[in-house]
mmCIF file of C-alpha atoms in Angstrom:
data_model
loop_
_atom_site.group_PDB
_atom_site.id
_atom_site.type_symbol
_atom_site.label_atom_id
_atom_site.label_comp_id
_atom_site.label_asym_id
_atom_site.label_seq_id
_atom_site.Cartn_x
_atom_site.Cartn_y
_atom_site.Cartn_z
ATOM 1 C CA UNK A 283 3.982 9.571 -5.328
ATOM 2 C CA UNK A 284 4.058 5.778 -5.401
ATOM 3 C CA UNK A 285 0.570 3.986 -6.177
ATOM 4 C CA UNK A 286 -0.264 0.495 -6.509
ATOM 5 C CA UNK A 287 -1.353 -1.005 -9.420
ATOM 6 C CA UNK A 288 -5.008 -1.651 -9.904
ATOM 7 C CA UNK A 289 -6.825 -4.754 -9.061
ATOM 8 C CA UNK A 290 -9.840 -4.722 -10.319
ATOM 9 C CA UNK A 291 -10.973 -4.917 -13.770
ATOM 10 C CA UNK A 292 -12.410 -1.756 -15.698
ATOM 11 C CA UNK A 293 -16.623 -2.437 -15.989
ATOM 12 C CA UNK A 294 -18.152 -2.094 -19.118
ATOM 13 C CA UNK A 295 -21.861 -1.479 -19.946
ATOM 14 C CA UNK A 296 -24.045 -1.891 -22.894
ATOM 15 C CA UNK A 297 -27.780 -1.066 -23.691
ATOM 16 C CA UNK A 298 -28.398 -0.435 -20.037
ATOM 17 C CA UNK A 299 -26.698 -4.273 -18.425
ATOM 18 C CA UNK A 300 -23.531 -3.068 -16.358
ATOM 19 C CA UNK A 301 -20.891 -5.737 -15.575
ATOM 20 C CA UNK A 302 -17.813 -5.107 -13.332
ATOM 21 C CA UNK A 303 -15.993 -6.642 -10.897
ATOM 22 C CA UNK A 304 -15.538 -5.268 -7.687
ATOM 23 C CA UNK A 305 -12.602 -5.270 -4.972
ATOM 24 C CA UNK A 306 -13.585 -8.906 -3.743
ATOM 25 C CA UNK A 307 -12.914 -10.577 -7.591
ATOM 26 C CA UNK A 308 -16.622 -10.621 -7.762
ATOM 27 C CA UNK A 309 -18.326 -10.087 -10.704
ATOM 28 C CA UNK A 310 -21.331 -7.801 -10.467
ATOM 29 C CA UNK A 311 -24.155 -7.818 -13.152
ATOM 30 C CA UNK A 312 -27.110 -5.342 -12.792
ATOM 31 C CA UNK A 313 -29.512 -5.404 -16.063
ATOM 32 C CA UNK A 314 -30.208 -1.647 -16.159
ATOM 33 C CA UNK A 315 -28.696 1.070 -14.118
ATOM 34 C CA UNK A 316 -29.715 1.298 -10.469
ATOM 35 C CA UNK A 317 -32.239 3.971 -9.006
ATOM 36 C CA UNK A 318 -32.074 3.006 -5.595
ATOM 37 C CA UNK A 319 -28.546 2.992 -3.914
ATOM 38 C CA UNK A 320 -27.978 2.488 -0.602
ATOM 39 C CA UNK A 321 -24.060 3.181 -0.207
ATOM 40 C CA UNK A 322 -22.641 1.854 3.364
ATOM 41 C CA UNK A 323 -19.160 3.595 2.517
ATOM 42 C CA UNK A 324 -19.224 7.683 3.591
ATOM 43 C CA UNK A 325 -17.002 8.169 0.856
ATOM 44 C CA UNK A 326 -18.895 6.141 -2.116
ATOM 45 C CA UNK A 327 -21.684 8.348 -0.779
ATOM 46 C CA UNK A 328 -19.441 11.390 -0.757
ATOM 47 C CA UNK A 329 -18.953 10.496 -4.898
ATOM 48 C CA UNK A 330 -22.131 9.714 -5.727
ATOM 49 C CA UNK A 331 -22.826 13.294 -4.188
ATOM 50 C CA UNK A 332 -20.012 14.490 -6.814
ATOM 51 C CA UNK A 333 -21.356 12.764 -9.315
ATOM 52 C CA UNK A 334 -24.694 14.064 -9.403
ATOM 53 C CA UNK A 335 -26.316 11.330 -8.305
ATOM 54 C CA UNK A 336 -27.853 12.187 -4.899
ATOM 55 C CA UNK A 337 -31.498 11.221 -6.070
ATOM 56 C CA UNK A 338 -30.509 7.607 -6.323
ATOM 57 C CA UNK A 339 -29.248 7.533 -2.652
ATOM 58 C CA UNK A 340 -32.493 6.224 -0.712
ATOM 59 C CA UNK A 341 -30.655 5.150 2.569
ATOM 60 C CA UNK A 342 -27.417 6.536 4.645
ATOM 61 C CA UNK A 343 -25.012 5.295 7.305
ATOM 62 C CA UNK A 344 -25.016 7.011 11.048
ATOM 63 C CA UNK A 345 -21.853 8.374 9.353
ATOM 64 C CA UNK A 346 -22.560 10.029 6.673
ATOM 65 C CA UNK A 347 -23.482 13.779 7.811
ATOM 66 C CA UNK A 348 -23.794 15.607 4.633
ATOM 67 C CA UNK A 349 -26.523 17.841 4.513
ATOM 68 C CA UNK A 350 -27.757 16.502 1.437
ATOM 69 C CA UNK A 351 -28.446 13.105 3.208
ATOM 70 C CA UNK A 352 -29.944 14.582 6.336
ATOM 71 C CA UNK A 353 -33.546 13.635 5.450
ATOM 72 C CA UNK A 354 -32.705 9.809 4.311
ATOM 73 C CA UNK A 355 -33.161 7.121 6.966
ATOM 74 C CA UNK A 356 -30.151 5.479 8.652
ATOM 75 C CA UNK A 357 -29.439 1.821 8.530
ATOM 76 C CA UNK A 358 -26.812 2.522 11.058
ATOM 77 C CA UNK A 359 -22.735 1.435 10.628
ATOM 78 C CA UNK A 360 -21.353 1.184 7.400
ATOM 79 C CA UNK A 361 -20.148 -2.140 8.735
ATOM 80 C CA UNK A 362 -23.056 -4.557 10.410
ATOM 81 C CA UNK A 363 -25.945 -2.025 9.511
ATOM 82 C CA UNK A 364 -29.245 -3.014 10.416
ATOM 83 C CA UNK A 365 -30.104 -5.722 7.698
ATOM 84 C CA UNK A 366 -34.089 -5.226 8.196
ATOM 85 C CA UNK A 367 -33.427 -1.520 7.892
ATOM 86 C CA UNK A 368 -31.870 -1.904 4.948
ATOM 87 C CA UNK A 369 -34.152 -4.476 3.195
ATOM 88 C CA UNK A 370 -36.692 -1.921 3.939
ATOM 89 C CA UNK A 371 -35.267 0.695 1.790
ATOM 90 C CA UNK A 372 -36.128 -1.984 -1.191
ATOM 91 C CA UNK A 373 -32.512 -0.921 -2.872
ATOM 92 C CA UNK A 374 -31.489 -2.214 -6.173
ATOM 93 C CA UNK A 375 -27.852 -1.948 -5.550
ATOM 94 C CA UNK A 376 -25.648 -1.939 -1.819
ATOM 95 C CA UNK A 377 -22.020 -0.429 -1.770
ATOM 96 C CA UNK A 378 -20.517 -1.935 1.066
ATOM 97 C CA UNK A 379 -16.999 -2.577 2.342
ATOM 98 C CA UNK A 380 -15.424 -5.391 1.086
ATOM 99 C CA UNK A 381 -13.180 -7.091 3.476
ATOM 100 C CA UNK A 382 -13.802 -10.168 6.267
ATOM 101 C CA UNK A 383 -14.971 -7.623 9.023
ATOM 102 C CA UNK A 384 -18.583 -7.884 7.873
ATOM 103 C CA UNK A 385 -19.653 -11.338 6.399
ATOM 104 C CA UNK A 386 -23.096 -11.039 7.293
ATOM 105 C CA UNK A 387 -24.557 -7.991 5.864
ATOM 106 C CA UNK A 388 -23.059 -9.668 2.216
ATOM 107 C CA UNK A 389 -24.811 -12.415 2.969
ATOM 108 C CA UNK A 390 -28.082 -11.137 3.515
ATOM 109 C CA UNK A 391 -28.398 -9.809 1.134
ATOM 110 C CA UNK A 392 -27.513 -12.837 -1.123
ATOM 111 C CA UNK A 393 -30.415 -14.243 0.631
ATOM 112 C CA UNK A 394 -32.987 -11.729 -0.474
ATOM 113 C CA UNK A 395 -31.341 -11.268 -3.838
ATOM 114 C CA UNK A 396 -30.318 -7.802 -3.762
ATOM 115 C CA UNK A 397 -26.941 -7.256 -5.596
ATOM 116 C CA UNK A 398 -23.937 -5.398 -3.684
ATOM 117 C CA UNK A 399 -20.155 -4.225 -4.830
ATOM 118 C CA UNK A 400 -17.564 -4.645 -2.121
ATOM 119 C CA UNK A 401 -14.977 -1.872 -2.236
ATOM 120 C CA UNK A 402 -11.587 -0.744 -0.741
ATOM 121 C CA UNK A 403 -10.269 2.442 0.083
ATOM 122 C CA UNK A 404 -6.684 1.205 1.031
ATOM 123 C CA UNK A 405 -4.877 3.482 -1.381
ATOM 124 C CA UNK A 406 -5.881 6.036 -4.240
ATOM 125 C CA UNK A 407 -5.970 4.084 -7.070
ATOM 126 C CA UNK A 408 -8.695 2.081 -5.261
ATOM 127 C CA UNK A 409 -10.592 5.447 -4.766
ATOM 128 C CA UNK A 410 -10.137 5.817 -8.417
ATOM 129 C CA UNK A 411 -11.464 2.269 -9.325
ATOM 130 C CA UNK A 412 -14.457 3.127 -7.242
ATOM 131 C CA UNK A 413 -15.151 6.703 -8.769
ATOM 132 C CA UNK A 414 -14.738 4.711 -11.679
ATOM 133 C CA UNK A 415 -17.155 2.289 -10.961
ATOM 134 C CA UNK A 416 -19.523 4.756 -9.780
ATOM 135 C CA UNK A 417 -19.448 6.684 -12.835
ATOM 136 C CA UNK A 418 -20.406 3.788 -14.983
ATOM 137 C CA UNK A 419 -23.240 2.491 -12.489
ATOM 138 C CA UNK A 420 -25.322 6.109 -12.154
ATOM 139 C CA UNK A 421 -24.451 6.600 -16.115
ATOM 140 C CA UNK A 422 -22.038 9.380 -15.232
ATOM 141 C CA UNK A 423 -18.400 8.125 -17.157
ATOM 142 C CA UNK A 424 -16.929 11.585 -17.806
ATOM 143 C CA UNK A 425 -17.815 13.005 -14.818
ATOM 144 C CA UNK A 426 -15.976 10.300 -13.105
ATOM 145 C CA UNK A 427 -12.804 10.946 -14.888
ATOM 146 C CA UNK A 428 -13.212 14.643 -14.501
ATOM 147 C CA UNK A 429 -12.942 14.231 -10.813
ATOM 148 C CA UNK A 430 -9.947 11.829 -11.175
ATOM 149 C CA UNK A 431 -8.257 13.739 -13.616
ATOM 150 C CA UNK A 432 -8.856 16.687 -11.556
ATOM 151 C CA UNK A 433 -7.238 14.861 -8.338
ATOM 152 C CA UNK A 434 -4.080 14.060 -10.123
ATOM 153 C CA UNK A 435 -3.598 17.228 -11.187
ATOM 154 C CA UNK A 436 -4.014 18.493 -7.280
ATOM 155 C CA UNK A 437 -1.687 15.825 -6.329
ATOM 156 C CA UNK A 438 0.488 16.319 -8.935
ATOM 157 C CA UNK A 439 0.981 20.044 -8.489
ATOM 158 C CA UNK A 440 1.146 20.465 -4.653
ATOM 159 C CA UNK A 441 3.856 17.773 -5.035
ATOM 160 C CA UNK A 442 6.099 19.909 -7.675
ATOM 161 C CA UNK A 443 5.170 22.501 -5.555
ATOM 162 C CA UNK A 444 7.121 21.167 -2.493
ATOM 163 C CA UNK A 445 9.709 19.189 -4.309
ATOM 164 C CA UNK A 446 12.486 21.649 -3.896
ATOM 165 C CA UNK A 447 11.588 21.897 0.441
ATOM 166 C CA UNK A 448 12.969 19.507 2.913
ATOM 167 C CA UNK A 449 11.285 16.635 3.585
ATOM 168 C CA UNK A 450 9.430 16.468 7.163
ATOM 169 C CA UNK A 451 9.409 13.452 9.007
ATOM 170 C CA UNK A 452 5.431 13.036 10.075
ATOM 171 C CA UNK A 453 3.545 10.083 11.784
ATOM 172 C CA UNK A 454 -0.620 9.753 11.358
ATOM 173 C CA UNK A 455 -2.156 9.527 14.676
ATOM 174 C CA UNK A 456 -6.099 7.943 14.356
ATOM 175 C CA UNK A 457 -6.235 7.508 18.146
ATOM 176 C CA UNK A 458 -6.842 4.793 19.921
ATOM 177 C CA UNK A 459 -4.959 3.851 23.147
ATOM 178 C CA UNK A 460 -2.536 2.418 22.261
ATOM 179 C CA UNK A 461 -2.335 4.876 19.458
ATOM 180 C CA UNK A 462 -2.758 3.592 16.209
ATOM 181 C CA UNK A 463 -1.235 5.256 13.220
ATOM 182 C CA UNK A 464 -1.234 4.751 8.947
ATOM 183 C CA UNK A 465 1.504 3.006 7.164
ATOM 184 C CA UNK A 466 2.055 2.075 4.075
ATOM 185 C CA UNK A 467 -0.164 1.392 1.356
ATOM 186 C CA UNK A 468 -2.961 3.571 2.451
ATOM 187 C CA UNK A 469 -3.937 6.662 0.805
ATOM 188 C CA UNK A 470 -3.230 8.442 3.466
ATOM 189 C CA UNK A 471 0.381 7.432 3.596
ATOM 190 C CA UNK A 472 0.466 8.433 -0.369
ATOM 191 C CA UNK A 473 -1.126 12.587 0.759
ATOM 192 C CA UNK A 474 1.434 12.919 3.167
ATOM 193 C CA UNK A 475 4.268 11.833 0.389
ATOM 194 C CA UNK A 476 2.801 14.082 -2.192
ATOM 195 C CA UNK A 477 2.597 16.698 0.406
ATOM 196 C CA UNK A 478 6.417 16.909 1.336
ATOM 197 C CA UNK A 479 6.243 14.365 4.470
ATOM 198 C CA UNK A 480 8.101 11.030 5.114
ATOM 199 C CA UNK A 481 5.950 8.907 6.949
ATOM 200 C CA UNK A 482 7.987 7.683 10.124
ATOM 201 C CA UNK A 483 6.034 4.108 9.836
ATOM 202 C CA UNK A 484 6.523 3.329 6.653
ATOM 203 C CA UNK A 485 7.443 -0.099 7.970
ATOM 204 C CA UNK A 486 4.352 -0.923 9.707
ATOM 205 C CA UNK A 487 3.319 -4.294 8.956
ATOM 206 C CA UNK A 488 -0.273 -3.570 8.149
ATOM 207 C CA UNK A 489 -2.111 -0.494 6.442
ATOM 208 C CA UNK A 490 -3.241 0.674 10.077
ATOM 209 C CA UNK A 491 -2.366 -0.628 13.415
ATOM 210 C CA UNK A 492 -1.326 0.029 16.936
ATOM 211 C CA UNK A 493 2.031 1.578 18.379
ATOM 212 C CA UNK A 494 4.110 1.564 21.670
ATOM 213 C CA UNK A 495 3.576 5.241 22.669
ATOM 214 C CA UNK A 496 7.501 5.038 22.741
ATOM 215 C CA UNK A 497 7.950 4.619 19.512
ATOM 216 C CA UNK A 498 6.876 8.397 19.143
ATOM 217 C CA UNK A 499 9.949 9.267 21.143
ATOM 218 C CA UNK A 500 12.908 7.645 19.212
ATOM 219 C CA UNK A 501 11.958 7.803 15.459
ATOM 220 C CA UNK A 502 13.059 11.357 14.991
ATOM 221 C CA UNK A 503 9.797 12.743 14.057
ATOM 222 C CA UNK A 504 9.512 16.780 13.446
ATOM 223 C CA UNK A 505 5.571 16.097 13.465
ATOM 224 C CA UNK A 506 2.447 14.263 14.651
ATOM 225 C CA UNK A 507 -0.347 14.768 12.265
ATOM 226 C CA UNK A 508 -4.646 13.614 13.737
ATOM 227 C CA UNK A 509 -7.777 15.140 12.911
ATOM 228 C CA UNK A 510 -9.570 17.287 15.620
ATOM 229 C CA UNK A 511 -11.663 14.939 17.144
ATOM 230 C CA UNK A 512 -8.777 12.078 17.518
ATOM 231 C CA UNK A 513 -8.515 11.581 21.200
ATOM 232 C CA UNK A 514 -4.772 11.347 21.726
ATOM 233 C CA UNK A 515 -2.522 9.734 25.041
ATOM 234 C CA UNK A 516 0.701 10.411 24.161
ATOM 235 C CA UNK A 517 3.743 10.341 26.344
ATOM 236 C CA UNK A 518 5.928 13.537 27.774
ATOM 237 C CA UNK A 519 8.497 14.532 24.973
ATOM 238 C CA UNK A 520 6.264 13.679 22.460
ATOM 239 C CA UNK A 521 6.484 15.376 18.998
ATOM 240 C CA UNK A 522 4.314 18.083 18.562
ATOM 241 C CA UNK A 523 0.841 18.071 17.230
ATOM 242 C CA UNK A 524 -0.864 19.543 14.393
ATOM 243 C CA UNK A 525 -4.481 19.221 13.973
ATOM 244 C CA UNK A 526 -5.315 18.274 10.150
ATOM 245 C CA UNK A 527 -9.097 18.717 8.441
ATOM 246 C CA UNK A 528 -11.543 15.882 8.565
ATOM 247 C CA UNK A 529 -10.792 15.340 4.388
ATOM 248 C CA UNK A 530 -7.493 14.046 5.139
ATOM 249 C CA UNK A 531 -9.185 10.767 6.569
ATOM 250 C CA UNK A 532 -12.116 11.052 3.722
ATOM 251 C CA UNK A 533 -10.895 8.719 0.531
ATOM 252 C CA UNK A 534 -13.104 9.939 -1.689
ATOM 253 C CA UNK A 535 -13.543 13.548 -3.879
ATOM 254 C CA UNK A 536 -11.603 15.639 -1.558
ATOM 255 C CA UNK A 537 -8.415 14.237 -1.875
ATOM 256 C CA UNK A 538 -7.109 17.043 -4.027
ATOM 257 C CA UNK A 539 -8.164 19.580 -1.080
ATOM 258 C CA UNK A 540 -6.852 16.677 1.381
ATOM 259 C CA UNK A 541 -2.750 17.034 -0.461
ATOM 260 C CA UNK A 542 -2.995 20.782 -0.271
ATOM 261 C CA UNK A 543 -4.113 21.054 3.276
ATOM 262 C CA UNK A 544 -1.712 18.963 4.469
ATOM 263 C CA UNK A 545 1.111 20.785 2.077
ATOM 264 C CA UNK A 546 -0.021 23.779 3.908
ATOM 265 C CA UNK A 547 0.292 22.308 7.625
ATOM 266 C CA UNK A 548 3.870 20.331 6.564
ATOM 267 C CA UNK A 549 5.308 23.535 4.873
ATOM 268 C CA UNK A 550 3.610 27.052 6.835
ATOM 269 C CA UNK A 551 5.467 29.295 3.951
ATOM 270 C CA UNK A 552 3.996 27.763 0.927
ATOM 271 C CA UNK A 553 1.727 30.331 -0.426
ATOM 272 C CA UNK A 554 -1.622 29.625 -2.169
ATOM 273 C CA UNK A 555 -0.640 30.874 -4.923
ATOM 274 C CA UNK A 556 2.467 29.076 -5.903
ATOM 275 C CA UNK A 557 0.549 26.031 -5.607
ATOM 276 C CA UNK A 558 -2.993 27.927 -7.800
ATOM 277 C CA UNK A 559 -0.258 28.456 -10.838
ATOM 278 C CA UNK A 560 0.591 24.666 -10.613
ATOM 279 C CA UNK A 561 -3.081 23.244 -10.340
ATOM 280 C CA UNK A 562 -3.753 25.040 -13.666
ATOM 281 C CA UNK A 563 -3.788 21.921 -16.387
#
């Protein structure tokens, strides 16, 4: 399983002041270790659950349906969230997605002097950088690399597990009409390669875009692979579709369970087992 190479520096703490620098080249400075988070990314949220750290969440996204978060107050989207919502909450630190699809929320909160970390969850070593980064903010280091040791070893294993299988030729539907579908570069893309897949759009120019329904037709694909709410218009002749957990689009703590679900789906005969003697470290 190919990754890319990290791009963000590792943060570093001492005596309480944390300093990192997060997936926009910025370089975050917090002088003691926040106790109210408000995390706009499901899946930051998802690892601060992981990480033992739910008491520091004081706000959630419409998105994030956890139990756990039920009784925190919404700010709305994780992108363009309701800035007086949020201010509200009186947060000491915002996770947000980094990227140009949301310039405002960042700078809002410049404007009331609230810090925020920008993150990416394009592939899995930016999942790792964030669990990384999370573990150092909430004081939580080991725990961190527990949970990324422990998803390399998942990955690791279901993909000795199917090494000796064929190969099946799969395409990621997210909807969309058009439908759009994951190429490379995106964790996604790297599950279904650890898995025993070969993504059909491996070419696609970008990490996600749109598709000529056609395209499903003549690229020899054995399988079409969306979760079970993706609304899908595809055309007659179409590959066949298997419906895939909610996880697989999750880039956070689940990935190991993500690879071996999708193992599962891309290979029916590989038994639980094979792949529980594998996981063991």
């Amino acid at each position: 399983m190919a990754c890319s190479p990290p791009s963000a520096e590792s943060p570093a703490q001492s005596e309480g002041f944390i300093e990192l620098r997060d997936h926009e080249g910025r370089l975050v400075q917090l002088q003691e270790p926040p106790r109210r988070i408000v995390s706009l990314v499901p899946s930051a949220s998802e690892a601060l659950l992981r990480l033992g750290a739910s008491d520091r969440l004081v706000g959630r996204t419409q998105y994030d349906t956890q139990p756990e978060l039920a009784h925190l107050p919404s700010v709305g989207g994780g992108l363009h969230p309701s800035l007086e919502a949020l201010l509200e909450l009186r947060p000491d630190l915002v996770i947000r997605f980094g990227g140009e699809s949301d310039r405002a929320t960042p700078r809002g909160l410049d404007h009331a002097g609230i810090p925020h970390m920008a993150v990416r969850t394009d592939g899995v070593d930016d999942i790792f950088e964030i669990l990384t980064f999370l573990g150092t903010v909430v004081d939580e280091p080991g725990e961190a690399r527990s949970v990324i040791d422990n998803i390399r070893r998942e990955l690791a294993a279901v993909s000795e597990a199917v090494s000796t299988r064929p190969r099946v030729r799969v395409a990621y539907l997210l909807g969309g009409s058009p439908p759009w579908v994951a190429g490379p570069g995106t964790f996604i893309h790297e599950l279904m390669d650890a898995a025993g897949g070969e993504n059909a759009f491996s070419d696609l120019a970008d990490l996600y875009g749109p598709i000529s329904p056609e395209l499903l037709l003549v690229r020899d694909i054995d399988l079409l692979l969306a979760t079970g709410g993706s609304q899908l218009e595809l055309p007659p002749g179409a590959p066949p579709v298997a419906r895939v957990p909610d996880i697989t689009q999750s880039p956070g703590p689940a990935l190991g369970d993500a690879v071996w679900a999708l193992a599962q789906i891309l290979h029916p005969g590989l038994l639980r087992q094979e792949l529980e003697t594998r996981r063991q470290p």
